[in-house]
PDB file of C-alpha atoms in Angstrom:
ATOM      1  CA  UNK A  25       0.000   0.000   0.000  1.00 52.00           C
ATOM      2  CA  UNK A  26       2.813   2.068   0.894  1.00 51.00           C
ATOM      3  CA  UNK A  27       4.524   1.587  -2.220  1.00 50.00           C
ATOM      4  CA  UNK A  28       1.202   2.407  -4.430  1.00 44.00           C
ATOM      5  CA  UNK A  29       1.214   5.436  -2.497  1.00 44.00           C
ATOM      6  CA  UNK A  30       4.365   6.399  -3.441  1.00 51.00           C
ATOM      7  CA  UNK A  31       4.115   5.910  -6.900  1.00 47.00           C
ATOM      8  CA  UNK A  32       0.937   7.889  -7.156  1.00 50.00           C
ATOM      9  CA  UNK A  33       3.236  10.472  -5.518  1.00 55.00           C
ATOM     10  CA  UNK A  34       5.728   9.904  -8.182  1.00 53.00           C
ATOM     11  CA  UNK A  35       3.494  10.545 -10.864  1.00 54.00           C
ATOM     12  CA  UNK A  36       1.869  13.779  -9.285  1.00 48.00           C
ATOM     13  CA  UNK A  37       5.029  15.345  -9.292  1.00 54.00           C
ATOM     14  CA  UNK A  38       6.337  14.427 -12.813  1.00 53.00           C
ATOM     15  CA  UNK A  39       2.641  16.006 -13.783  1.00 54.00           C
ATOM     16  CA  UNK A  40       3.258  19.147 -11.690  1.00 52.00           C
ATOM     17  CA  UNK A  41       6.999  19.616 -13.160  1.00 50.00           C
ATOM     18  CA  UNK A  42       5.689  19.204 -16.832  1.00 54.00           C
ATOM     19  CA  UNK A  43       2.656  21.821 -16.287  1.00 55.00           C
ATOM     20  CA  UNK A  44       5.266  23.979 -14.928  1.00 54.00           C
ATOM     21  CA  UNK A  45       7.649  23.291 -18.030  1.00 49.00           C
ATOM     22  CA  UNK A  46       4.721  24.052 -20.586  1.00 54.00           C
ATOM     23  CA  UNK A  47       3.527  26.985 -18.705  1.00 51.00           C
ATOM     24  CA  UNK A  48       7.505  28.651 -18.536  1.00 52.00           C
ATOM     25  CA  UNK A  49       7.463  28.193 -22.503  1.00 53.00           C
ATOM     26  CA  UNK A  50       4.258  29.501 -23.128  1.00 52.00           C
ATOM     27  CA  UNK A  51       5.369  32.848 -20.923  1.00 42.00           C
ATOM     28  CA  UNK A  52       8.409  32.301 -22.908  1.00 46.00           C
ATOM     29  CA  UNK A  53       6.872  32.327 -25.997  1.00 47.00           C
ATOM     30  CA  UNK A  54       4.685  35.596 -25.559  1.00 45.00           C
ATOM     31  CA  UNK A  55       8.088  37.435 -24.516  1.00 47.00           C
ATOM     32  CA  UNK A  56       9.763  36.445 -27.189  1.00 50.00           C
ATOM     33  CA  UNK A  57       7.416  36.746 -29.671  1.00 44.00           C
ATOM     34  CA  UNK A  58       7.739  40.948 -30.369  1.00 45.00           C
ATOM     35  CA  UNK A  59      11.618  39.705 -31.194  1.00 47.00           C
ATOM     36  CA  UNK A  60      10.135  36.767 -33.697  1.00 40.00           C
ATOM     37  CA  UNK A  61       7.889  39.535 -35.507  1.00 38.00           C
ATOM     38  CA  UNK A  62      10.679  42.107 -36.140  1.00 38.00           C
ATOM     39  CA  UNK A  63      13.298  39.386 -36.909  1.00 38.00           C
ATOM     40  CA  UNK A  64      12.809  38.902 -41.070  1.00 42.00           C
ATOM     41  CA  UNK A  65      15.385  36.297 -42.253  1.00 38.00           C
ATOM     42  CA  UNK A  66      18.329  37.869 -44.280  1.00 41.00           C
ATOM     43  CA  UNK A  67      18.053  36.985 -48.102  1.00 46.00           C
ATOM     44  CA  UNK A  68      20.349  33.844 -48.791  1.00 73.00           C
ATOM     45  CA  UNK A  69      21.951  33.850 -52.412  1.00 86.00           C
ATOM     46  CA  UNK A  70      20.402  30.908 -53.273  1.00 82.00           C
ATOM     47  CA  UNK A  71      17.055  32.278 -51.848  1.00 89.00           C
ATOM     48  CA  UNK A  72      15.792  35.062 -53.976  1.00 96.00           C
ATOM     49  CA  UNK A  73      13.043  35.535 -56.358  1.00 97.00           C
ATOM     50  CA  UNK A  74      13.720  37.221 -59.288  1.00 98.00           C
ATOM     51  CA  UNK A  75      10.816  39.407 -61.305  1.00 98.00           C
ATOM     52  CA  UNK A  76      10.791  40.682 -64.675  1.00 97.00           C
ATOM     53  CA  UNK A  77       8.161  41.949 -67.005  1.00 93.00           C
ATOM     54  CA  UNK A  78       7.655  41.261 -71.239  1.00 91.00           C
ATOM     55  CA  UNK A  79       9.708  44.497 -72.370  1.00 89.00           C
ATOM     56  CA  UNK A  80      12.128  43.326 -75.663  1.00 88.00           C
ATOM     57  CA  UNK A  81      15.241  42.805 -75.692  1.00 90.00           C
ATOM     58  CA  UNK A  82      15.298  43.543 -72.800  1.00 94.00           C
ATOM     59  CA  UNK A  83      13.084  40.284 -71.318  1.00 95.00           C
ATOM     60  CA  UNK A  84      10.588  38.216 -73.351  1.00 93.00           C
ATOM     61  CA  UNK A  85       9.332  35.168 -74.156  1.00 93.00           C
ATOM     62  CA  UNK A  86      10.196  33.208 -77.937  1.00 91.00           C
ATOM     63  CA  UNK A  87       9.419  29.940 -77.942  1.00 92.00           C
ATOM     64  CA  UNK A  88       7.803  28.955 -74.623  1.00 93.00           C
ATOM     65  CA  UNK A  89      11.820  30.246 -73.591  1.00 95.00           C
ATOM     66  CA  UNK A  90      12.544  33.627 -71.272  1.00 97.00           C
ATOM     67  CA  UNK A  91      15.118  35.784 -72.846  1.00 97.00           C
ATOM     68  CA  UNK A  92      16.928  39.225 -73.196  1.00 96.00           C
ATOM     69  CA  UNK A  93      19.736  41.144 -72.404  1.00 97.00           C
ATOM     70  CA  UNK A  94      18.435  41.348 -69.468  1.00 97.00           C
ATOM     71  CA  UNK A  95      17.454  37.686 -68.927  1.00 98.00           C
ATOM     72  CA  UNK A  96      20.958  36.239 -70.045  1.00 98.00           C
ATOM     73  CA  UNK A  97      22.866  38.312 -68.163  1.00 98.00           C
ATOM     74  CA  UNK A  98      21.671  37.263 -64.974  1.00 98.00           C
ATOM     75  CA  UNK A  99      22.532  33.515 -65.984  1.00 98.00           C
ATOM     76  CA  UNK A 100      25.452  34.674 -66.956  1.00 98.00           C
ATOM     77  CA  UNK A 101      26.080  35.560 -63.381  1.00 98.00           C
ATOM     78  CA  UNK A 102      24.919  32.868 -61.733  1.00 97.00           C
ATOM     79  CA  UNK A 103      27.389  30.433 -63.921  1.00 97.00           C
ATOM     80  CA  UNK A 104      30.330  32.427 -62.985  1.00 98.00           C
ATOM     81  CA  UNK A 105      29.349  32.334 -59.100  1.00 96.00           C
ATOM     82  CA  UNK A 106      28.908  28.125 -60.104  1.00 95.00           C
ATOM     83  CA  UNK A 107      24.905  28.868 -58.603  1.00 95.00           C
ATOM     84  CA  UNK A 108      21.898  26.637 -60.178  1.00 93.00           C
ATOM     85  CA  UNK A 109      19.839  28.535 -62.853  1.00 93.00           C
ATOM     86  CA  UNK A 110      16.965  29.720 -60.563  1.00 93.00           C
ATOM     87  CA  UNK A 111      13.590  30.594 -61.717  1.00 94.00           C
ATOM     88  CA  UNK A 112      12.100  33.972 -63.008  1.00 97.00           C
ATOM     89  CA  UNK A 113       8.621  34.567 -62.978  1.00 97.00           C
ATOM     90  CA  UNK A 114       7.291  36.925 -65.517  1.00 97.00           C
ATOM     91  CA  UNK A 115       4.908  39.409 -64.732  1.00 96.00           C
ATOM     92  CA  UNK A 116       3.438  42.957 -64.938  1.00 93.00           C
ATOM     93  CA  UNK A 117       5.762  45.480 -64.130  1.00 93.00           C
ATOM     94  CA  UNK A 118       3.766  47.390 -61.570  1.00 93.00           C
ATOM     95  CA  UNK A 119       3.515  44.072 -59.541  1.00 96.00           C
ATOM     96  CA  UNK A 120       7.028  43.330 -60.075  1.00 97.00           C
ATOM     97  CA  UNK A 121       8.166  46.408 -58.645  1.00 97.00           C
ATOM     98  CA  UNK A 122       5.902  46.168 -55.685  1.00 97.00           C
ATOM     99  CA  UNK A 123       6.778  42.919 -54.825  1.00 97.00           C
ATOM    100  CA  UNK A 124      10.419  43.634 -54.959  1.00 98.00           C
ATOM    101  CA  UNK A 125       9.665  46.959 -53.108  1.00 98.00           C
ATOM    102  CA  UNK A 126       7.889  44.939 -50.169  1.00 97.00           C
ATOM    103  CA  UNK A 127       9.135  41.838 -49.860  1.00 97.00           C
ATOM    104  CA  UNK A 128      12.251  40.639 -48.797  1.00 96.00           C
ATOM    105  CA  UNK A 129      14.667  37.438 -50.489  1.00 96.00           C
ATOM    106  CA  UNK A 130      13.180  39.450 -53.940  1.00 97.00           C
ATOM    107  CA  UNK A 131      14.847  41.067 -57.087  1.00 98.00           C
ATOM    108  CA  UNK A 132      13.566  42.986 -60.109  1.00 98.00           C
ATOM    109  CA  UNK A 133      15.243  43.506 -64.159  1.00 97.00           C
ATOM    110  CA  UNK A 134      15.969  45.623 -64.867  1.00 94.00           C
ATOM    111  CA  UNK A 135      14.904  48.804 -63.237  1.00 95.00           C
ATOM    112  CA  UNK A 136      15.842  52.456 -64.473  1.00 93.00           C
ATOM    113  CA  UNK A 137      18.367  53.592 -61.698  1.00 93.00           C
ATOM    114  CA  UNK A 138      16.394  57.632 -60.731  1.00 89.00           C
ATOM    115  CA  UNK A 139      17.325  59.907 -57.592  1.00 88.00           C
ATOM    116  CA  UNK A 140      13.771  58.974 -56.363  1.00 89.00           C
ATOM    117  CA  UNK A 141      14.162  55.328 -56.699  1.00 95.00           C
ATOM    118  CA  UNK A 142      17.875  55.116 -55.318  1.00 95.00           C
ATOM    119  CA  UNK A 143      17.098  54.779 -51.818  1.00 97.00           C
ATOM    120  CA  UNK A 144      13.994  52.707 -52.538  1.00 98.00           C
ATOM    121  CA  UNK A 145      16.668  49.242 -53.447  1.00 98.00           C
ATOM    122  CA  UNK A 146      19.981  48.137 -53.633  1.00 98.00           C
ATOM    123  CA  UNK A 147      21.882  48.147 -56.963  1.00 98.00           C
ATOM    124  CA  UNK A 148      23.832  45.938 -59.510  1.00 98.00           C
ATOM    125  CA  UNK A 149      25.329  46.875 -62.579  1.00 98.00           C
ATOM    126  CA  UNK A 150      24.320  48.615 -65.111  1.00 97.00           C
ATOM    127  CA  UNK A 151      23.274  46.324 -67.519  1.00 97.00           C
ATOM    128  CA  UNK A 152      22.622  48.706 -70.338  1.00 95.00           C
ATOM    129  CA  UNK A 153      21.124  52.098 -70.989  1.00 94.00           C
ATOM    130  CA  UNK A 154      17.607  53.285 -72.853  1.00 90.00           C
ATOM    131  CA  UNK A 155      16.672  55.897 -74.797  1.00 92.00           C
ATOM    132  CA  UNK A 156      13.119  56.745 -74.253  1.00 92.00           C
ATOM    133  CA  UNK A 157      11.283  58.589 -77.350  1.00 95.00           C
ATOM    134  CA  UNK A 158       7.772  59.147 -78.504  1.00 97.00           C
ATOM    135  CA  UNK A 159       6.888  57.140 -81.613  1.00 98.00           C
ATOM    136  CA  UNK A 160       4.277  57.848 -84.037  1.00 98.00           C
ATOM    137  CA  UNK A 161       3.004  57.016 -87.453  1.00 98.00           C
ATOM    138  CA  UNK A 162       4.480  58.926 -90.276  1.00 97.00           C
ATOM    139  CA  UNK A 163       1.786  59.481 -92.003  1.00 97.00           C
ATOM    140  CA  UNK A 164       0.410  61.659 -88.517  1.00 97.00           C
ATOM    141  CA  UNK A 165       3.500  64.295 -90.130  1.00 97.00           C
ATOM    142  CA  UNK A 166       4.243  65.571 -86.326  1.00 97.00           C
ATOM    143  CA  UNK A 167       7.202  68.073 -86.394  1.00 96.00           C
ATOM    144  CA  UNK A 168       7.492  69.227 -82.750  1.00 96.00           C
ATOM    145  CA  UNK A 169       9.529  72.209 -82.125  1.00 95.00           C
ATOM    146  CA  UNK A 170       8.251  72.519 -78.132  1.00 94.00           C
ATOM    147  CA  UNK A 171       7.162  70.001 -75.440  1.00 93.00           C
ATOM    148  CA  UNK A 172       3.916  72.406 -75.069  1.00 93.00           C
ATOM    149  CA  UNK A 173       2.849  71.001 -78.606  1.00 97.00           C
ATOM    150  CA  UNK A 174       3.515  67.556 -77.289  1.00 97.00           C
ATOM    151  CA  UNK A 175       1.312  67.653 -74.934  1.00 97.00           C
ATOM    152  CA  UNK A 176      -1.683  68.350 -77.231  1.00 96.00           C
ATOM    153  CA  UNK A 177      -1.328  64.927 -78.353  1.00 98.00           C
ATOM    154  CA  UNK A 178      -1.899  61.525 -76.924  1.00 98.00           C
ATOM    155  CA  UNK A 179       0.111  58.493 -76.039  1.00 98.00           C
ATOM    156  CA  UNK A 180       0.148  55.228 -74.881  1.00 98.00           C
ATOM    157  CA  UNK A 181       2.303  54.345 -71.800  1.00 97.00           C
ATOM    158  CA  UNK A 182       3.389  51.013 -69.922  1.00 93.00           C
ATOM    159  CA  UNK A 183       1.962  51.810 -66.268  1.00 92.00           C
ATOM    160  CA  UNK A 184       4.862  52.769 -63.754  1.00 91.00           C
ATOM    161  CA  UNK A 185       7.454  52.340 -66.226  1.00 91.00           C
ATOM    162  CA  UNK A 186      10.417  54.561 -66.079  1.00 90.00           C
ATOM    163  CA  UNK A 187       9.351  55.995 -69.529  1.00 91.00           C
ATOM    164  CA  UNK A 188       5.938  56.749 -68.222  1.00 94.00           C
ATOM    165  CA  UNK A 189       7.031  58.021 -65.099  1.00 92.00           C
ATOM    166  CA  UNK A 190       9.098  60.338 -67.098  1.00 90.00           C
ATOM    167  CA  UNK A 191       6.550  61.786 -68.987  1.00 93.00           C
ATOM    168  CA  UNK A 192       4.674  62.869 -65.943  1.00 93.00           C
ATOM    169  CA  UNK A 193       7.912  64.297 -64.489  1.00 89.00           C
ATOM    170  CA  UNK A 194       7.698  66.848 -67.514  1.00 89.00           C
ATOM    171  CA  UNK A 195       3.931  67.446 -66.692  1.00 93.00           C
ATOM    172  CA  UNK A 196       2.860  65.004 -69.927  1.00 95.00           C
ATOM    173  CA  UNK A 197      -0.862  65.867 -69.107  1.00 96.00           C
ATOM    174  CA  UNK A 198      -2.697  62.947 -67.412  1.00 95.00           C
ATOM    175  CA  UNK A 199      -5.948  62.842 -69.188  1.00 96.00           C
ATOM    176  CA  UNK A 200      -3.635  62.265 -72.731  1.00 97.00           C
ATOM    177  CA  UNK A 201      -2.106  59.398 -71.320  1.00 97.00           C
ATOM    178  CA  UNK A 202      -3.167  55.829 -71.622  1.00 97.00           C
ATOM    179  CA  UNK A 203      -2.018  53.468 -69.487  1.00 96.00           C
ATOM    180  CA  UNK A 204      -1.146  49.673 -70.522  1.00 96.00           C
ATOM    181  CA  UNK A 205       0.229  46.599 -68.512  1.00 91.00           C
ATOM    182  CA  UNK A 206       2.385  45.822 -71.704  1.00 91.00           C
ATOM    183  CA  UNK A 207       4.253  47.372 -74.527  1.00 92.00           C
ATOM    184  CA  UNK A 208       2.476  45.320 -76.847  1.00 94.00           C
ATOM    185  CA  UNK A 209      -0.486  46.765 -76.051  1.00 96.00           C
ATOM    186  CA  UNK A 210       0.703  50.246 -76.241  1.00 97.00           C
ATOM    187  CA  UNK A 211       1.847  49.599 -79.742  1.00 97.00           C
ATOM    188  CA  UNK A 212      -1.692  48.518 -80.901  1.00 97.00           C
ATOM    189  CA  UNK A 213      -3.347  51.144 -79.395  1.00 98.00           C
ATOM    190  CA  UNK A 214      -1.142  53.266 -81.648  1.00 98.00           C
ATOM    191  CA  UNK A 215      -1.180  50.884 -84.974  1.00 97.00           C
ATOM    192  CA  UNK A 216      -5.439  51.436 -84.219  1.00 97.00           C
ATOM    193  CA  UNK A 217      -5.290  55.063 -84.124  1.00 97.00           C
ATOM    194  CA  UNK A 218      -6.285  54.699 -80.829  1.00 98.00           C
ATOM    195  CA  UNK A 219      -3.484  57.494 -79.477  1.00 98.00           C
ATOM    196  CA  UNK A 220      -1.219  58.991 -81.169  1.00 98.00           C
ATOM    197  CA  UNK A 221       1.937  57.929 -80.082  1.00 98.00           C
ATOM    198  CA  UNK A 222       3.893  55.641 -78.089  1.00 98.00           C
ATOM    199  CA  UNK A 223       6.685  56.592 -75.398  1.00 96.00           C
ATOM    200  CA  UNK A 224       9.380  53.711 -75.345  1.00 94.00           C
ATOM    201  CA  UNK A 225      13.022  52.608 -75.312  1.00 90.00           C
ATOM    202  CA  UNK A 226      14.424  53.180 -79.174  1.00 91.00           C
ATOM    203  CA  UNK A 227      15.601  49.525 -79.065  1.00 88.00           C
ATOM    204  CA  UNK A 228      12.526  47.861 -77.267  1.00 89.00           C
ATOM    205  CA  UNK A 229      10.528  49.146 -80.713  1.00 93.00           C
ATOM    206  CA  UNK A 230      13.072  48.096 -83.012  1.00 88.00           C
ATOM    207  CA  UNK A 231      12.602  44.403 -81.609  1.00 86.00           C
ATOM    208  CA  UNK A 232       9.291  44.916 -81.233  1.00 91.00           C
ATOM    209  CA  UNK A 233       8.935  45.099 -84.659  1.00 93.00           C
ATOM    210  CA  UNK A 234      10.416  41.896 -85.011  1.00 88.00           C
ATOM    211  CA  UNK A 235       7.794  40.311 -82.941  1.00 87.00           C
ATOM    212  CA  UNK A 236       5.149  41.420 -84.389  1.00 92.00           C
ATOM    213  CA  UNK A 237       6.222  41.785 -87.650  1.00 92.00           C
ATOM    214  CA  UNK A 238       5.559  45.440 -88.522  1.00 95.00           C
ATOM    215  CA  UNK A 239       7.352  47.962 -90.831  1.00 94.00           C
ATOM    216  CA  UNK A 240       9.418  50.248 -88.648  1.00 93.00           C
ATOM    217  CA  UNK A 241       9.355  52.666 -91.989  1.00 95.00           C
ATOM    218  CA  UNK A 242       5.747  53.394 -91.676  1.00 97.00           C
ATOM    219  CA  UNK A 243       6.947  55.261 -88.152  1.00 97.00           C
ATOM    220  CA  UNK A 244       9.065  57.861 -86.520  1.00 97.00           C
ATOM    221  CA  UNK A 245      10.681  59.198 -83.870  1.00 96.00           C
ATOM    222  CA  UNK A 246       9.227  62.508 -82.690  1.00 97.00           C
ATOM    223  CA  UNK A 247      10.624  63.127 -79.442  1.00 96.00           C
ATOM    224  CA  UNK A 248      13.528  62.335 -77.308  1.00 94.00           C
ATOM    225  CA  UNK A 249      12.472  62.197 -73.409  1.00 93.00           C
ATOM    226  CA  UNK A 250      15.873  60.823 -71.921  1.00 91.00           C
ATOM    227  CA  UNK A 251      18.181  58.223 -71.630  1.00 91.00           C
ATOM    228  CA  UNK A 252      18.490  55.882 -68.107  1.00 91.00           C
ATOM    229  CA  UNK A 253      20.775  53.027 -66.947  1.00 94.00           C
ATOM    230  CA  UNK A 254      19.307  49.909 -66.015  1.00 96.00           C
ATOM    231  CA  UNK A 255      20.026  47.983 -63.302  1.00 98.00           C
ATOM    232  CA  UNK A 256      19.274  44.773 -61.527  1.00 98.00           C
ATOM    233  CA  UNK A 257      17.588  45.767 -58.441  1.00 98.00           C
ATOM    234  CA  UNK A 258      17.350  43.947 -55.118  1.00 98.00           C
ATOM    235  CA  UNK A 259      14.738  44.806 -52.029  1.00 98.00           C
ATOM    236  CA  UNK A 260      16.407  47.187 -49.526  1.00 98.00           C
ATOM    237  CA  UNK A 261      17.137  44.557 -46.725  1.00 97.00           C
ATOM    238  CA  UNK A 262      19.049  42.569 -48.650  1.00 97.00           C
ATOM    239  CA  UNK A 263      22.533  41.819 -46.965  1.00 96.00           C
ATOM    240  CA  UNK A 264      25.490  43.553 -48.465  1.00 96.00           C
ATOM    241  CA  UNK A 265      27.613  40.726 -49.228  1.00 96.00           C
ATOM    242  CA  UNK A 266      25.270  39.184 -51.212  1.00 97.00           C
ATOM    243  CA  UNK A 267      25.181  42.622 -53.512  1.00 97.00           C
ATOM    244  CA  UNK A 268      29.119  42.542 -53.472  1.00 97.00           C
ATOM    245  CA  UNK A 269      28.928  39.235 -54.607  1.00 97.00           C
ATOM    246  CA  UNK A 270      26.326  39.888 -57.594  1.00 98.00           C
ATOM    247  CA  UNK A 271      28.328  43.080 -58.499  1.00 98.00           C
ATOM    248  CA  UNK A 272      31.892  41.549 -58.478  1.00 98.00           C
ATOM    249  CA  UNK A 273      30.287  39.106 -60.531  1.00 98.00           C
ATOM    250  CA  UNK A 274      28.901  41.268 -62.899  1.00 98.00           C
ATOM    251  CA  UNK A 275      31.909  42.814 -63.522  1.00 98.00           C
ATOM    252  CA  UNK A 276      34.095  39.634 -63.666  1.00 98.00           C
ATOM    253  CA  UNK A 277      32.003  38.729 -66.906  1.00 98.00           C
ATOM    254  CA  UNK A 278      32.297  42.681 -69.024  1.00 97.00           C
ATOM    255  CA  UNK A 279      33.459  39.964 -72.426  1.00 97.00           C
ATOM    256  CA  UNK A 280      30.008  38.321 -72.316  1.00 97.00           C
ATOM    257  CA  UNK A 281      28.131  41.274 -71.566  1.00 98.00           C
ATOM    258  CA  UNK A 282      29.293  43.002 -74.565  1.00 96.00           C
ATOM    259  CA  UNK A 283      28.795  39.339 -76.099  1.00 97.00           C
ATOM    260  CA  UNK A 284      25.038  39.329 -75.058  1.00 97.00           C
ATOM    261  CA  UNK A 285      24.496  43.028 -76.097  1.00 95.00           C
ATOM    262  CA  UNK A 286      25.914  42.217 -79.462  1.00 95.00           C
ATOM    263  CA  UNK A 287      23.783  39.471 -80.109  1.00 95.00           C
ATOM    264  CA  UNK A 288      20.537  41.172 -79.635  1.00 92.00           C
ATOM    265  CA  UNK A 289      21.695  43.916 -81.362  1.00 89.00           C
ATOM    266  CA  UNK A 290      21.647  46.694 -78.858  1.00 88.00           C
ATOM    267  CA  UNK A 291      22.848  50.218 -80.368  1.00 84.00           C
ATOM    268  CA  UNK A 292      26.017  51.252 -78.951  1.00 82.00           C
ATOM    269  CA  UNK A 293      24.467  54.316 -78.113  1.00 76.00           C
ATOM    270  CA  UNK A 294      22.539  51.651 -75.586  1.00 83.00           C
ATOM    271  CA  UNK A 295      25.980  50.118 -74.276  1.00 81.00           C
TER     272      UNK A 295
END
């Protein structure tokens, strides 16, 4: 009896020490847990998602296959630093941008490198330059000798692209501009009469016309709004060793950059 005693005892005890454990890590927990929410894990090399949107030659799709200047150079990079291809998901550039704006372990290409975006990322590169110019039909005969009679036309922008954005900067009035998710549809919106012109990167219409199989003769430039570098952009808390690494990189590889820009025929106005 004694000894049934005992172990009921026993067994009392062991249940009071583990209610006591449980109830220390719960308290625990619930002082900890401010720490938890403001810790974010730092972005691993080999942990990043990588954004771009359909803007030729820059980044596109030909044959079920994601490509560009843009596109190969980043492979180009990861062979040197010996990492796996990783993937690149494709999407519209406003979500692209806000994703790699808000989230961390993310990257965008290429973004136009501007004194109001600088703070906004961290930077590698540049991977080329654009020209950004207003495009119409020939046959519209625009001769422009002021911005002022620019404005009393209309064109066809991709939304939150640098180009766009750089219209507005000049005070491009807002009620003339139409906004697209792609450059492709700015074009037909143009080609229907639709708007007037176009704003876009001299050698993302030259390949555009490629794609879609157009006559570049049958249109003009008829404005120049300004030339950017474009970078590879990562989101602000990434660590910067892993930006050193990407940049060293970059710069490790200048023979097949010029390679890459050669082959898709960048002007060297562009370089």
């Amino acid at each position: 009896m004694r000894n049934f005693v005992i172990m009921i005892q026993q067994e009392l005890d062991i249940h009071l020490l583990m209610k006591k454990f449980i109830l220390k890590s719960i308290v625990l927990f619930f002082l900890m847990l401010p720490q938890l929410k403001a810790f974010q894990y730092p972005s691993s090399i080999e942990n990043i998602s990588f954004y771009t949107e359909n803007y030729p030659p820059s980044n596109y799709i030909e044959n079920d296959k994601l490509k560009g200047i843009s596109v190969d150079t980043l492979k180009a990079i990861w062979k040197h630093l010996k990492l796996p291809e990783q993937k690149i998901f494709l999407v519209p550039w406003v979500r692209g941008y806000r994703f790699t704006l808000d989230k961390n372990n993310t990257a965008l290409l290429t973004v136009s490198k501007t004194q109001a975006r600088e703070g906004l990322f961290k930077w590698v590169g540049p991977f080329f330059s654009s020209t950004y110019v207003l495009i119409a039909k020939k046959s519209k005969n625009f001769n422009f000798s002021s911005l002022g009679q620019v404005f009393d036309h209309t064109v066809a922008t991709v939304q939150g692209d640098i180009s766009e954005i750089s219209l507005q900067q000049v005070g491009f009035p807002s009620p003339n501009m139409a906004t697209t998710s792609q450059l492709k549809q700015a074009f037909l919106m143009m080609q229907a009469d639709r708007v007037d012109m176009i704003v876009v990167a001299t050698h993302g219409f030259a390949h555009l016309a490629t794609q879609l199989k157009f006559d570049v003769n049958e249109y003009e430039q008829v404005w120049v709004v300004n030339k950017k570098a474009n970078y590879l952009a990562f989101n602000i808390n990434t660590p910067d060793n892993v930006i050193e690494t990407y940049q060293t990189a970059f710069d490790s590889i200048a023979k097949q950059r010029l390679s890459i820009k050669e082959h898709y025929k960048l002007s060297q106005a562009d370089y």
